[in-house]
Amino acid sequence: MTRPNTDASDLLLDMRGLTLGVATPDGILPVVQDLSLSLSTGETLGIVGESGCGKSLTSLAIMGLLEGTPVRVLAGEIFFRGRDLLRLSPRERRAIMGNEMSMIFQEPMTSLNPVYRIGDQIIEAIREHRPMSRRAARDRALELLTMVRIPDPAGRIDSFPHQLSGGQRQRVMIAMALAGSPRLLIADEPTTALDVTVQAQILKLIVELQKDTGMGVMLISHDLGVIAETCDRIAVMYRGRVVETAGARELFQDMRHPYTRGLLDSIPEADEDVDRLSAIPGRVPTLDETITGCAFHPRCARAGAGCDSDQPALTAFAPTHFARCHYPLEPDA
Amino acid sequence: MLGYALRRLLTLVPTLLAASLLVFLFVHLIPGDPAAVLLGDSATPEEIASLTRELGLDQPLYTQYLLWLGNVLQGDLGTSIFFRIPVTAVIADGAETSILLALMTMVWIVILGVPIGVVAASYRGTWVDQVTSGGAMLFASVPTFWLGLYLILIFSVTLGWLPSSGYPSIRDTGGLANLRYLLLPSFTLAAPNAALIIRLVRASMLDVQREDHVRTARAKGLAPWKVSVKHVFRNALIAVAAAFGFTFAALVSEAVVTETVFSLPGIGRLVVQSILRRDYPVIQGVILVIVVLYMVINLLVDLAYARLDPRVSLK
Ligand SMILES: Nc1ncnc2c1ncn2[C@@H]1O[C@H](COP(=O)(O)OP(=O)(O)OP(=O)(O)O)[C@@H](O)[C@H]1O
Ligand code: SF4
Ligand SMILES: [Mg+2]
């Protein structure tokens, strides 16, 4: 149950060999394979990859929210503060959810319950894990709304979700996630559904809250630009696997995986012509397509012998830099 | 909300006027002469003519309507041709049975429809779901009179547990125990409607379960029953509330059958008998009361709807 030789380090989350499968009429298809990632206290880990690569399912597996989906954990361990979450009883997991670990979602417009006032929804999150009077919980909710910089919290606390803008709703979601003073905050595309200006504000808020509270943050996005601005460390996912992981600066200075390069090149620079934007050619293969070897090979310009038959292993390029490629890019001269 | 209710009540006035005209015309289109029906086979044409005059039925139709309307506006629904007492008194007589029947029916619908629907949704896809959904389908399609007769056969004739017909007022000897006379009729009346509510509760629970905010609720670490009751059920109720309006409309027509099957001295049976007796004032009065009731219930449903869903604004 307890991870062997736990050093007293700040290791918060340690996933090992996580494999998820989705049950379909054709059998169980793998959606996340042999995923190992870790996250320390105070660290911001970015997970980036195109739509459908398994980012959300990974985060739902960590939170314990896969129930009700056709997706199951097939193998692996998820250690959170030294305990394997996958071996906990549902009750033990619920004691952690929304308390030591919480999550915000992509869809602020629909993630709040439309029939309850936002204050009551925050109060519910507070009192679930810390029994206290409604009065005290309301004061705490006001504090949280102030923390997430909702203008006029006292006037807003009794609003219904539909009376708030998308950005404000996402702030409320963040306030709710902070109710239990989490050690780990998972943010799954928290800004994708928002206007560009609001996106920047919400990201800034998450970064500031991370600094103030010292929590670990797992930020998921399909936008490498967003990840680059906010994260200490980055993991790039392609079709259910981590293909490259490194410190943020390390990754941008010395990227090794052709897919990472492709993602980077598809970010439009402010001064760049839009038509110079190079998106990765081809499309993400669907789940039921079996691809042998490196899953990226049908789209990869560097693909060579072995790419279509042998799965490349995760290779170390530096102590904290790993990539999965037979023909890695050379460091920029 | 109060302002809205008052405004809605005001808009009911023209609707009611139109309804009263329709009701009046409809009733006078029923073939047959009330005086002839009242006096029986042995009456002479002179007797019939004099009674017709006495009842005011020789006047032109529009005069009769205006006279009737004038009285209605003063709260006087006229005098029953058959009973020779005010229509209001005739209706009041049947009201006790019908109101109690309606209330007990609603109780059945709620205590059967809501929990079974919730259970079916919670055990979706299992045998529990199949049994409850199958049962609901069965009860929704059984005709009221058929179910009533079978219940009488089982619980009254064979088992002898419950009375098969009639209803002595709770003000008579027996008191509240007389409500047992209404057990079978109210169940009969409730069954098809409860079946609809079961299916509706189940379907809307399943709809809500897929919504994003339910995942948020689970992410708070709430126990599954709290998620189901506070978040899923509470939202599913919005769709169910609207259905109670339709249910009432269905109850009115089914009540006529039920009261006839169980020989209950209620409004439903009163309508049927009054039609046979060509008792125009009673038919008109009862239908008018039902129309008003229907409108008021619709208003209540709208108010409940706004109460349940903060996104709905009453204008
Ligand atoms: N409930 C589900 N049933 C079946 N397949 C699913 C389900 N949820 C996800 N999948 C599949 O699993 C794969 C990974 O999905 P996931 O939602 O984790 O992707 P993602 O990386 O979060 O993408 P996005 O950027 O679009 O959010 C996808 O191919 C998706 O089609
Ligand atoms: S392993 Fe081959 S196909 Fe895959 S990314 Fe590297 S070069 Fe491209
Ligand atoms: Mg996603």
PDB file of N, CA and C and ligand atoms in Angstrom, chain A residues 22-24 31-32 49-58 69-71 106 188-189 220 222 287, ligand 1:
ATOM      1  N   VAL A  22     -10.922   1.597 -22.947  1.00  0.00           N
ATOM      2  CA  VAL A  22     -12.341   1.912 -23.069  1.00  0.00           C
ATOM      3  C   VAL A  22     -13.055   0.684 -23.633  1.00  0.00           C
ATOM      4  N   ALA A  23     -14.157   0.327 -22.986  1.00  0.00           N
ATOM      5  CA  ALA A  23     -14.918  -0.829 -23.447  1.00  0.00           C
ATOM      6  C   ALA A  23     -15.767  -0.421 -24.638  1.00  0.00           C
ATOM      7  N   THR A  24     -15.588  -1.085 -25.766  1.00  0.00           N
ATOM      8  CA  THR A  24     -16.389  -0.810 -26.959  1.00  0.00           C
ATOM      9  C   THR A  24     -16.966  -2.143 -27.440  1.00  0.00           C
ATOM     10  N   VAL A  31      -6.622   3.466 -24.355  1.00  0.00           N
ATOM     11  CA  VAL A  31      -6.661   4.903 -24.615  1.00  0.00           C
ATOM     12  C   VAL A  31      -5.483   5.612 -23.963  1.00  0.00           C
ATOM     13  N   VAL A  32      -4.966   5.041 -22.889  1.00  0.00           N
ATOM     14  CA  VAL A  32      -3.765   5.582 -22.264  1.00  0.00           C
ATOM     15  C   VAL A  32      -2.876   4.394 -21.981  1.00  0.00           C
ATOM     16  N   GLY A  49      -1.050  18.048 -25.793  1.00  0.00           N
ATOM     17  CA  GLY A  49      -1.248  17.057 -26.854  1.00  0.00           C
ATOM     18  C   GLY A  49      -2.537  17.369 -27.581  1.00  0.00           C
ATOM     19  N   GLU A  50      -2.646  16.861 -28.808  1.00  0.00           N
ATOM     20  CA  GLU A  50      -3.839  17.147 -29.607  1.00  0.00           C
ATOM     21  C   GLU A  50      -5.075  16.496 -28.986  1.00  0.00           C
ATOM     22  N   SER A  51      -6.202  16.939 -29.470  1.00  0.00           N
ATOM     23  CA  SER A  51      -7.475  16.413 -28.990  1.00  0.00           C
ATOM     24  C   SER A  51      -7.511  14.887 -29.107  1.00  0.00           C
ATOM     25  N   GLY A  52      -7.991  14.229 -28.040  1.00  0.00           N
ATOM     26  CA  GLY A  52      -8.174  12.787 -28.102  1.00  0.00           C
ATOM     27  C   GLY A  52      -6.962  11.979 -27.686  1.00  0.00           C
ATOM     28  N   CYS A  53      -5.889  12.632 -27.210  1.00  0.00           N
ATOM     29  CA  CYS A  53      -4.685  11.867 -26.881  1.00  0.00           C
ATOM     30  C   CYS A  53      -4.753  11.274 -25.487  1.00  0.00           C
ATOM     31  N   GLY A  54      -5.806  11.566 -24.728  1.00  0.00           N
ATOM     32  CA  GLY A  54      -5.975  10.911 -23.432  1.00  0.00           C
ATOM     33  C   GLY A  54      -5.692  11.796 -22.236  1.00  0.00           C
ATOM     34  N   LYS A  55      -5.615  13.115 -22.461  1.00  0.00           N
ATOM     35  CA  LYS A  55      -5.303  14.021 -21.350  1.00  0.00           C
ATOM     36  C   LYS A  55      -6.419  14.015 -20.305  1.00  0.00           C
ATOM     37  N   SER A  56      -7.648  14.155 -20.772  1.00  0.00           N
ATOM     38  CA  SER A  56      -8.757  14.226 -19.810  1.00  0.00           C
ATOM     39  C   SER A  56      -8.932  12.912 -19.076  1.00  0.00           C
ATOM     40  N   LEU A  57      -8.834  11.826 -19.794  1.00  0.00           N
ATOM     41  CA  LEU A  57      -9.037  10.524 -19.147  1.00  0.00           C
ATOM     42  C   LEU A  57      -7.971  10.295 -18.079  1.00  0.00           C
ATOM     43  N   THR A  58      -6.730  10.724 -18.349  1.00  0.00           N
ATOM     44  CA  THR A  58      -5.688  10.593 -17.339  1.00  0.00           C
ATOM     45  C   THR A  58      -6.063  11.383 -16.088  1.00  0.00           C
ATOM     46  N   THR A  69     -18.221   6.279 -16.865  1.00  0.00           N
ATOM     47  CA  THR A  69     -17.732   6.269 -18.242  1.00  0.00           C
ATOM     48  C   THR A  69     -17.387   4.819 -18.581  1.00  0.00           C
ATOM     49  N   PRO A  70     -17.250   4.505 -19.863  1.00  0.00           N
ATOM     50  CA  PRO A  70     -16.878   3.129 -20.219  1.00  0.00           C
ATOM     51  C   PRO A  70     -15.374   2.885 -20.077  1.00  0.00           C
ATOM     52  N   VAL A  71     -14.679   3.806 -19.432  1.00  0.00           N
ATOM     53  CA  VAL A  71     -13.218   3.702 -19.349  1.00  0.00           C
ATOM     54  C   VAL A  71     -12.800   3.096 -18.012  1.00  0.00           C
ATOM     55  N   GLN A 106     -13.116  21.958 -18.216  1.00  0.00           N
ATOM     56  CA  GLN A 106     -13.059  22.782 -19.416  1.00  0.00           C
ATOM     57  C   GLN A 106     -14.296  23.662 -19.597  1.00  0.00           C
ATOM     58  N   ASP A 188      -8.131  20.916 -16.172  1.00  0.00           N
ATOM     59  CA  ASP A 188      -8.247  20.309 -17.501  1.00  0.00           C
ATOM     60  C   ASP A 188      -8.772  21.347 -18.482  1.00  0.00           C
ATOM     61  N   GLU A 189      -7.910  21.877 -19.290  1.00  0.00           N
ATOM     62  CA  GLU A 189      -8.258  22.914 -20.262  1.00  0.00           C
ATOM     63  C   GLU A 189      -9.123  24.006 -19.630  1.00  0.00           C
ATOM     64  N   ILE A 220      -3.634  21.002 -17.974  1.00  0.00           N
ATOM     65  CA  ILE A 220      -3.801  20.267 -19.217  1.00  0.00           C
ATOM     66  C   ILE A 220      -4.243  21.217 -20.314  1.00  0.00           C
ATOM     67  N   HIS A 222      -4.313  21.694 -24.971  1.00  0.00           N
ATOM     68  CA  HIS A 222      -3.814  21.252 -26.266  1.00  0.00           C
ATOM     69  C   HIS A 222      -2.969  22.357 -26.887  1.00  0.00           C
ATOM     70  N   LEU A 287      -9.261   5.605 -32.435  1.00  0.00           N
ATOM     71  CA  LEU A 287      -8.888   4.588 -31.451  1.00  0.00           C
ATOM     72  C   LEU A 287      -8.837   3.182 -32.032  1.00  0.00           C
TER      73      LEU A 287
HETATM   74  N1  LIG C   1     -16.706   8.193 -22.441  1.00  0.00           N
HETATM   75  C1  LIG C   1     -15.951   7.727 -23.439  1.00  0.00           C
HETATM   76  N2  LIG C   1     -16.346   6.678 -24.173  1.00  0.00           N
HETATM   77  C2  LIG C   1     -15.595   6.212 -25.196  1.00  0.00           C
HETATM   78  N3  LIG C   1     -14.442   6.747 -25.562  1.00  0.00           N
HETATM   79  C3  LIG C   1     -13.997   7.812 -24.873  1.00  0.00           C
HETATM   80  C4  LIG C   1     -14.722   8.358 -23.784  1.00  0.00           C
HETATM   81  N4  LIG C   1     -14.054   9.411 -23.306  1.00  0.00           N
HETATM   82  C5  LIG C   1     -12.964   9.512 -24.077  1.00  0.00           C
HETATM   83  N5  LIG C   1     -12.913   8.557 -25.008  1.00  0.00           N
HETATM   84  C6  LIG C   1     -11.862   8.374 -26.005  1.00  0.00           C
HETATM   85  O1  LIG C   1     -10.641   8.301 -25.347  1.00  0.00           O
HETATM   86  C7  LIG C   1      -9.661   9.067 -26.030  1.00  0.00           C
HETATM   87  C8  LIG C   1      -9.031  10.036 -25.095  1.00  0.00           C
HETATM   88  O2  LIG C   1      -9.999  10.962 -24.683  1.00  0.00           O
HETATM   89  P1  LIG C   1      -9.673  12.231 -23.771  1.00  0.00           P
HETATM   90  O3  LIG C   1     -10.984  12.850 -23.450  1.00  0.00           O
HETATM   91  O4  LIG C   1      -8.818  11.840 -22.634  1.00  0.00           O
HETATM   92  O5  LIG C   1      -8.856  13.159 -24.771  1.00  0.00           O
HETATM   93  P2  LIG C   1      -8.263  14.590 -24.530  1.00  0.00           P
HETATM   94  O6  LIG C   1      -6.803  14.464 -24.710  1.00  0.00           O
HETATM   95  O7  LIG C   1      -8.724  15.140 -23.238  1.00  0.00           O
HETATM   96  O8  LIG C   1      -8.838  15.410 -25.743  1.00  0.00           O
HETATM   97  P3  LIG C   1      -9.490  16.867 -25.778  1.00  0.00           P
HETATM   98  O9  LIG C   1      -8.363  17.800 -26.064  1.00  0.00           O
HETATM   99  O10 LIG C   1     -10.428  16.770 -26.933  1.00  0.00           O
HETATM  100  O11 LIG C   1     -10.154  17.118 -24.487  1.00  0.00           O
HETATM  101  C9  LIG C   1     -10.365   9.736 -27.198  1.00  0.00           C
HETATM  102  O12 LIG C   1     -10.012   9.064 -28.374  1.00  0.00           O
HETATM  103  C10 LIG C   1     -11.817   9.571 -26.924  1.00  0.00           C
HETATM  104  O13 LIG C   1     -12.512   9.331 -28.132  1.00  0.00           O
END
